[in-house]
Short mmCIF file of C-alpha atoms in Angstrom, two decimals:
data_model
loop_
_atom_site.label_atom_id
_atom_site.label_comp_id
_atom_site.label_asym_id
_atom_site.label_seq_id
_atom_site.Cartn_x
_atom_site.Cartn_y
_atom_site.Cartn_z
CA MET A 18 -0.25 16.20 -1.42
CA ALA A 19 -2.06 17.40 -4.48
CA ASP A 20 -4.41 16.02 -7.09
CA LEU A 21 -3.28 16.16 -10.70
CA ALA A 22 -6.02 17.39 -12.99
CA GLU A 23 -7.29 14.87 -15.55
CA GLU A 24 -6.24 17.15 -18.36
CA GLU A 25 -2.66 16.85 -17.09
CA MET A 26 -2.44 13.07 -16.67
CA ASP A 27 -5.23 12.33 -19.19
CA ASN A 28 -7.47 9.37 -18.43
CA PRO A 29 -5.57 6.12 -19.08
CA THR A 30 -7.49 2.92 -19.73
CA PHE A 31 -6.22 -0.15 -17.89
CA ARG A 32 -6.42 -3.65 -19.31
CA SER A 33 -5.58 -5.90 -16.37
CA ASP A 34 -7.25 -7.27 -13.27
CA THR A 35 -6.07 -7.54 -9.64
CA VAL A 36 -2.34 -7.12 -9.02
CA LEU A 37 -0.26 -7.88 -5.94
CA SER A 38 2.91 -6.24 -4.70
CA ASP A 39 5.46 -8.74 -3.45
CA VAL A 40 7.25 -6.26 -1.17
CA HIS A 41 5.36 -7.57 1.85
CA LEU A 42 6.53 -11.11 1.09
CA ARG A 43 9.92 -10.04 2.45
CA CYS A 44 8.41 -9.58 5.91
CA PRO A 45 9.58 -11.79 8.76
CA SER A 46 7.22 -14.27 10.37
CA LYS A 47 5.30 -11.75 12.43
CA ARG A 48 1.71 -10.47 12.55
CA HIS A 49 0.25 -9.74 9.13
CA LEU A 50 -2.88 -8.00 10.35
CA MET A 51 -4.70 -5.03 8.89
CA VAL A 52 -5.31 -1.78 10.75
CA ARG A 53 -8.49 -0.69 8.95
CA LEU A 54 -10.56 -0.78 5.77
CA ASN A 55 -10.27 2.15 3.39
CA ALA A 56 -13.17 3.98 1.75
CA VAL A 57 -13.60 1.31 -0.94
CA GLY A 58 -13.36 -1.64 1.46
CA GLN A 59 -9.74 -2.63 0.81
CA PRO A 60 -7.67 -3.89 3.79
CA VAL A 61 -5.03 -1.39 4.87
CA PHE A 62 -1.83 -2.46 6.63
CA LEU A 63 0.68 -0.45 8.63
CA SER A 64 4.33 -1.29 7.97
CA TYR A 65 7.45 -0.03 9.71
CA PHE A 66 10.39 0.32 7.29
CA LYS A 67 13.68 0.68 9.13
CA LEU A 68 16.49 2.72 7.58
CA LEU A 69 19.71 0.76 7.85
CA TRP A 70 21.91 3.17 9.70
CA SER A 71 22.41 4.31 13.27
CA THR A 72 21.95 7.84 14.54
CA GLU A 73 25.73 8.25 14.58
CA ASP A 74 26.00 7.02 10.99
CA LEU A 75 23.32 9.48 9.90
CA ALA A 76 25.16 12.39 11.49
CA SER A 77 28.52 11.45 10.02
CA GLY A 78 27.26 10.54 6.56
CA LYS A 79 28.38 6.92 6.77
CA HIS A 80 26.42 4.23 4.95
CA VAL A 81 25.54 0.87 6.41
CA ARG A 82 26.50 -2.08 4.20
CA GLU A 83 25.24 -5.11 6.13
CA ILE A 84 22.78 -6.07 3.41
CA THR A 85 25.38 -5.83 0.66
CA THR A 86 27.87 -7.80 2.71
CA GLY A 87 25.35 -10.53 3.44
CA ARG A 88 24.40 -10.89 -0.19
CA GLU A 89 28.02 -10.88 -1.32
CA GLN A 90 28.73 -13.67 1.12
CA GLN A 91 25.72 -15.60 -0.13
CA SER A 92 26.69 -15.01 -3.74
CA ARG A 93 30.29 -16.08 -3.17
CA SER A 94 29.30 -19.32 -1.47
CA GLY A 95 26.91 -20.13 -4.31
CA ASP A 96 29.49 -19.32 -6.96
CA GLU A 97 32.12 -21.47 -5.29
CA LEU A 98 29.79 -24.46 -5.20
CA CYS A 99 28.78 -23.89 -8.82
CA ASP A 100 32.44 -23.79 -9.81
CA GLN A 101 32.99 -27.01 -7.91
CA ASP A 102 30.08 -28.65 -9.71
CA ARG A 103 31.47 -27.58 -13.07
CA SER A 104 34.93 -28.90 -12.21
CA ASN A 105 33.42 -32.20 -11.15
CA VAL A 106 31.80 -32.54 -14.55
CA LYS A 107 35.06 -31.62 -16.29
CA GLU A 108 36.93 -34.23 -14.27
CA GLY A 109 34.51 -36.89 -15.48
CA GLU A 110 32.88 -37.71 -12.17
CA LEU A 111 29.77 -38.83 -14.02
CA ASN A 112 29.89 -42.59 -14.47
CA SER A 113 30.39 -44.30 -17.78
CA GLU A 114 26.70 -44.14 -18.61
CA GLY A 115 26.91 -40.35 -18.77
CA VAL A 116 23.61 -38.44 -18.83
CA GLU A 117 21.61 -41.68 -18.76
CA ALA A 118 22.65 -42.09 -15.13
CA LEU A 119 20.61 -38.98 -14.30
CA LEU A 120 17.35 -40.41 -15.67
CA ASP A 121 14.76 -42.28 -13.63
CA ASP A 122 12.85 -45.40 -14.73
CA ASP A 123 10.42 -43.32 -16.79
CA GLY A 124 13.17 -41.41 -18.54
CA ASP A 125 12.65 -38.18 -16.56
CA LEU A 126 15.68 -36.14 -15.59
CA GLU A 127 16.42 -36.31 -11.88
CA VAL A 128 17.89 -33.00 -10.80
CA VAL A 129 20.05 -33.19 -7.70
CA ARG A 130 19.64 -29.92 -5.87
CA ARG A 131 22.63 -28.36 -4.18
CA PRO A 132 22.32 -28.58 -0.38
CA ARG A 133 22.19 -25.22 1.34
CA GLY A 134 25.44 -24.34 3.03
CA ALA A 135 25.80 -22.85 6.47
CA SER A 136 26.80 -19.51 4.96
CA ASP A 137 23.50 -19.39 3.04
CA LEU A 138 21.54 -19.89 6.23
CA GLN A 139 23.63 -17.31 8.07
CA ALA A 140 23.06 -14.76 5.30
CA GLU A 141 19.32 -15.38 5.44
CA ASP A 142 19.33 -15.06 9.22
CA LEU A 143 21.11 -11.73 8.86
CA LEU A 144 18.45 -10.47 6.49
CA ARG A 145 15.69 -11.74 8.75
CA ASP A 146 17.18 -10.10 11.80
CA ILE A 147 17.10 -6.61 10.31
CA VAL A 148 14.25 -6.90 7.83
CA CYS A 149 11.16 -4.72 8.08
CA PRO A 150 8.24 -4.05 7.80
CA VAL A 151 6.53 -5.18 10.95
CA ILE A 152 2.79 -5.18 10.30
CA LEU A 153 0.64 -4.25 13.26
CA MET A 154 -3.03 -4.58 14.15
CA LYS A 155 -5.20 -1.70 15.30
CA GLY A 156 -5.85 -1.88 19.01
CA LYS A 157 -3.89 -4.19 21.29
CA GLU A 158 -1.86 -1.17 22.43
CA ASP A 159 -0.32 -3.12 25.25
CA ALA A 160 1.08 -5.75 22.89
CA PHE A 161 2.79 -3.16 20.68
CA GLU A 162 3.89 -0.59 23.24
CA ASP A 163 7.56 -1.52 22.92
CA GLU A 164 7.40 -1.47 19.13
CA GLU A 165 5.73 1.96 19.17
CA GLN A 166 8.48 3.34 21.37
CA GLU A 167 11.16 1.79 19.16
CA CYS A 168 9.59 3.13 15.96
CA THR A 169 9.36 6.81 16.90
CA CYS A 170 13.06 7.33 16.26
CA SER A 171 14.60 8.95 13.20
CA ASP A 172 15.44 5.70 11.42
CA VAL A 173 11.93 4.30 10.86
CA VAL A 174 9.39 5.19 8.17
CA LYS A 175 5.75 4.28 8.88
CA ILE A 176 3.58 3.55 5.85
CA GLU A 177 -0.06 2.56 5.55
CA HIS A 178 -0.64 0.55 2.36
CA THR A 179 -2.65 -2.22 0.78
CA MET A 180 -1.31 -5.54 -0.51
CA ALA A 181 -3.57 -6.33 -3.46
CA THR A 182 -5.75 -4.02 -5.57
CA PRO A 183 -7.22 -3.62 -9.04
CA LEU A 184 -4.74 -2.10 -11.46
CA GLU A 185 -6.22 1.37 -11.16
CA ASP A 186 -5.45 1.34 -7.40
CA VAL A 187 -1.87 0.05 -7.49
CA GLY A 188 -0.70 3.38 -6.05
CA LYS A 189 -2.00 2.16 -2.70
CA GLN A 190 0.62 -0.59 -2.63
CA VAL A 191 4.36 -0.34 -1.98
CA TRP A 192 6.64 -1.21 -4.90
CA ARG A 193 10.33 -1.99 -5.22
CA ALA A 194 11.10 0.88 -7.59
CA ALA A 195 10.03 3.33 -4.87
CA PHE A 196 12.62 1.75 -2.57
CA LEU A 197 15.28 2.01 -5.26
CA LEU A 198 14.59 5.71 -5.75
CA ALA A 199 14.51 6.23 -1.97
CA ASP A 200 17.91 4.51 -1.68
CA HIS A 201 19.33 6.86 -4.31
CA ILE A 202 17.95 9.89 -2.45
CA LEU A 203 19.54 8.76 0.80
CA PHE A 204 22.81 7.92 -0.94
CA GLN A 205 22.94 11.33 -2.64
CA ARG A 206 21.54 13.40 0.22
CA ASP A 207 23.76 16.39 -0.48
CA THR A 208 22.50 16.54 -4.07
CA PHE A 209 18.91 17.00 -2.95
CA ARG A 210 19.49 19.09 0.15
CA GLY A 211 17.51 22.32 0.01
CA CYS A 212 15.77 21.48 -3.29
CA SER A 213 12.14 21.98 -4.25
CA VAL A 214 10.89 18.64 -5.55
CA LEU A 215 7.81 17.43 -7.42
CA GLU A 216 6.80 13.76 -7.36
CA LEU A 217 4.38 12.47 -10.00
CA GLY A 218 2.32 9.43 -9.05
CA GLY A 219 3.48 9.46 -5.45
CA GLY A 220 1.16 6.64 -4.32
CA THR A 221 1.58 5.93 -0.61
CA GLY A 222 4.08 8.79 -0.44
CA ILE A 223 7.06 6.76 0.78
CA THR A 224 9.51 8.29 -1.72
CA SER A 225 8.29 11.82 -1.04
CA ILE A 226 8.60 11.20 2.69
CA ILE A 227 12.21 10.05 2.27
CA MET A 228 12.90 13.06 0.05
CA GLY A 229 11.28 15.28 2.69
CA THR A 230 14.06 14.38 5.13
CA VAL A 231 16.59 16.29 2.99
CA ALA A 232 14.76 18.58 0.53
CA LYS A 233 13.44 22.02 1.36
CA ARG A 234 9.97 21.35 -0.08
CA VAL A 235 8.29 18.34 -1.68
CA TYR A 236 5.07 18.37 -3.70
CA CYS A 237 3.63 14.84 -3.74
CA THR A 238 0.92 14.39 -6.39
CA ASP A 239 -1.39 11.62 -7.51
CA VAL A 240 -5.01 11.09 -8.59
CA GLY A 241 -7.94 10.07 -6.36
CA ASP A 242 -9.15 11.29 -2.98
CA ASP A 243 -8.88 7.86 -1.30
CA LEU A 244 -5.26 7.45 -2.37
CA LEU A 245 -4.38 11.00 -1.39
CA ALA A 246 -6.03 10.49 2.00
CA MET A 247 -3.73 7.49 2.56
CA CYS A 248 -0.75 9.57 1.50
CA GLU A 249 -1.78 12.36 3.86
CA GLN A 250 -2.05 9.85 6.70
CA ASN A 251 1.45 8.58 5.92
CA VAL A 252 2.85 12.09 6.02
CA ALA A 253 1.23 12.56 9.43
CA LEU A 254 2.66 9.24 10.64
CA ASN A 255 6.17 10.43 9.75
CA LYS A 256 6.15 13.88 11.30
CA HIS A 257 9.06 12.66 13.42
CA LEU A 258 11.17 12.69 10.24
CA MET A 259 10.15 16.01 8.71
CA GLU A 260 7.92 19.03 9.07
CA PRO A 261 4.63 18.38 7.23
CA GLY A 262 3.10 21.15 5.15
CA ASP A 263 -0.27 22.69 5.90
CA PRO A 264 -2.26 23.10 2.66
CA GLU A 265 -5.08 25.62 2.55
CA ALA A 266 -7.47 23.08 1.01
CA PRO A 267 -7.18 19.28 0.82
CA TYR A 268 -5.49 17.96 -2.31
CA SER A 269 -5.55 21.26 -4.21
CA TRP A 270 -3.05 23.82 -5.43
CA SER A 271 -2.97 27.38 -4.16
CA GLU A 272 -1.73 30.15 -6.43
CA GLU A 273 1.27 30.59 -4.16
CA GLU A 274 2.19 26.91 -4.40
CA ILE A 275 1.94 26.92 -8.19
CA ALA A 276 4.11 30.02 -8.37
CA ASP A 277 6.63 28.49 -5.96
CA LEU A 278 6.75 25.26 -7.98
CA LEU A 279 7.31 27.05 -11.28
CA ASP A 280 9.93 29.38 -9.81
CA HIS A 281 11.95 26.97 -7.67
CA CYS A 282 11.36 23.32 -8.67
CA SER A 283 14.68 21.73 -9.62
CA VAL A 284 13.88 18.00 -9.23
CA ILE A 285 11.01 15.90 -10.58
CA MET A 286 10.71 12.21 -9.70
CA ALA A 287 8.44 9.26 -10.39
CA ALA A 288 8.64 5.62 -9.31
CA ASP A 289 6.96 2.58 -10.88
CA VAL A 290 4.39 4.43 -12.98
CA PHE A 291 5.35 2.83 -16.31
CA TYR A 292 3.27 -0.35 -16.28
CA ASP A 293 0.66 0.84 -18.81
CA ASP A 294 1.41 2.36 -22.22
CA ASP A 295 -1.33 4.99 -22.01
CA LEU A 296 -0.14 6.06 -18.57
CA THR A 297 3.47 6.19 -19.80
CA ASP A 298 2.46 8.44 -22.69
CA ALA A 299 0.44 10.68 -20.38
CA LEU A 300 3.28 10.98 -17.90
CA PHE A 301 5.84 11.96 -20.54
CA ARG A 302 3.45 14.57 -21.95
CA THR A 303 3.05 15.90 -18.41
CA LEU A 304 6.82 15.94 -17.94
CA TYR A 305 7.24 17.98 -21.10
CA ARG A 306 4.57 20.52 -20.12
CA ILE A 307 5.93 20.95 -16.60
CA THR A 308 9.60 21.22 -17.55
CA HIS A 309 8.71 23.64 -20.34
CA ASN A 310 6.91 25.92 -17.85
CA LEU A 311 9.54 25.83 -15.10
CA ARG A 312 11.65 28.94 -14.81
CA ASN A 313 14.89 26.98 -14.46
CA SER A 314 16.31 23.73 -15.78
CA CYS A 315 15.62 20.66 -13.68
CA THR A 316 16.61 17.02 -13.22
CA VAL A 317 14.09 14.18 -13.58
CA TYR A 318 14.54 10.80 -11.86
CA LEU A 319 12.49 7.84 -13.10
CA ALA A 320 12.58 4.47 -11.33
CA LEU A 321 10.86 1.37 -12.64
CA GLU A 322 10.83 -2.40 -12.70
CA LYS A 323 10.94 -4.35 -15.94
CA ARG A 324 8.13 -6.89 -15.72
CA LEU A 325 8.32 -9.95 -17.94
CA ASN A 326 5.06 -11.47 -19.16
CA PHE A 327 4.09 -14.24 -21.53
CA THR A 328 1.88 -12.84 -24.30
CA LEU A 329 -0.29 -14.77 -26.72
CA ARG A 330 0.40 -12.19 -29.39
CA HIS A 331 4.11 -13.01 -29.41
CA MET A 332 3.84 -16.53 -27.95
CA ASP A 333 6.90 -15.60 -25.95
CA ILE A 334 8.01 -13.85 -22.76
CA THR A 335 8.20 -10.13 -23.45
CA CYS A 336 8.43 -6.84 -21.59
CA GLU A 337 6.16 -4.64 -23.65
CA ALA A 338 5.58 -1.94 -21.04
CA TYR A 339 9.33 -1.48 -20.59
CA SER A 340 9.95 -1.46 -24.34
CA HIS A 341 7.35 1.28 -24.73
CA PHE A 342 8.96 3.24 -21.90
CA ARG A 343 12.39 3.03 -23.53
CA ASN A 344 11.00 4.08 -26.91
CA THR A 345 9.24 7.05 -25.35
CA LEU A 346 12.40 7.96 -23.43
CA THR A 347 14.36 7.91 -26.69
CA ASP A 348 11.73 10.07 -28.38
CA LEU A 349 12.05 12.61 -25.58
CA GLU A 350 15.83 12.69 -25.87
CA ASN A 351 15.61 13.15 -29.65
CA LEU A 352 12.99 15.89 -29.39
CA GLN A 353 14.00 19.00 -31.31
CA ASP A 354 11.49 21.75 -30.71
CA GLY A 355 13.95 24.58 -30.23
CA LYS A 356 12.69 25.11 -26.67
CA MET A 357 13.92 22.20 -24.53
CA LYS A 358 16.87 19.83 -24.57
CA TYR A 359 16.63 16.50 -22.75
CA THR A 360 19.73 14.48 -21.90
CA VAL A 361 19.10 10.92 -20.69
CA GLU A 362 21.45 8.97 -18.43
CA HIS A 363 21.09 5.49 -16.96
CA ILE A 364 22.09 5.31 -13.27
CA LYS A 365 23.62 1.97 -12.36
CA PRO A 366 21.83 0.71 -9.22
CA ASP A 367 25.00 -0.27 -7.36
CA PHE A 368 24.72 2.34 -4.62
CA CYS A 369 24.19 1.46 -0.96
CA GLN A 370 20.92 -0.09 0.13
CA PHE A 371 19.27 1.66 3.06
CA LEU A 372 15.92 -0.17 2.97
CA VAL A 373 15.37 -3.91 3.03
CA TYR A 374 13.91 -5.17 -0.23
CA GLU A 375 15.00 -7.45 -3.04
CA ARG A 376 17.02 -5.28 -5.42
CA ILE A 377 16.47 -7.48 -8.44
CA GLU A 378 18.26 -6.92 -11.74
CA GLN A 379 15.00 -5.78 -13.36
CA LEU A 380 15.03 -2.55 -11.32
CA GLU A 381 16.24 0.51 -13.22
CA LEU A 382 16.85 4.18 -12.48
CA TRP A 383 17.05 6.87 -15.16
CA LYS A 384 18.12 10.50 -14.93
CA ILE A 385 16.94 13.17 -17.39
CA MET A 386 18.46 16.64 -17.55
CA ALA A 387 15.82 19.07 -18.84
CA GLU A 388 17.40 22.32 -20.05
CA HIS A 389 15.82 25.44 -21.54
CA LEU A 390 17.29 26.45 -24.90
CA THR A 391 15.76 29.92 -24.92
#
């Protein structure tokens, strides 16, 4: 873990109040108890995220598809019922009064909701059976002894995180885009095997930890001692998955590490750090400086979630942060400085899902090839 200097990431100004990650809302009905308070008094939770494969599958390179299958089943059943509803309307099953039959005494529309089919419930049960995290409470070792034994295997990632913070501390929460990028890493393990990787805005470190299971070396960076302490704790919690590094000084760069990064880094990644325009600008400036100084060309992976908000300025639902990201991405691709060439590619998020989260359509993954021209 390392701290990025302010001159690298600038000093963005945030304009929002408390924000909440909804990743934990996918938890089953188990204990939602904190393990400690961090240095600024925020509750910290410990979650166990299970990778959806067996030890045999990991060795053979197979990918588990239970989640996809369950959702496909759920989607098919819903589509079939929707088709049936549409055919009923076409066949004139509404009575002669037409739409008026759907109104109550006050003239309000009475919407008849489709009853949930057995397949829907079965699909949900399937998700519930294999969903993680399980959130534990500090102490009570006897109550969690079995879970501790179960979660020391190679298919569980342990992450300490918060659930709600001010905007400047959102790195302490777990976000869906980090899961999407982690899924891509696990799906393309051979691509990243043996690489030296730099993560910008690593937050809790979950994506770097996943990358650490395949890459040769991972530099996980962010800003703030409290956040980096949480990330360091998460690395220590997952020593069963990888071999943690041993920095000479906490959260700092040695000359050897800087030289190694510049000489060997071939992958840069960032997940869900495009929610503020100033931060987006700062990150792209940092990307340009780093890729310009690397000895070799590299590949950049950017994962994000498009967040829709109603704005008074437009009096409409917009996605301003995403629009700014796309404009900045286009500017980078069109950059002509005679030194670097950037090629942008959108990666369709239809690869296997190894972690349990809601892969909504607003999640996106982008790939940038950064090549030296001279």
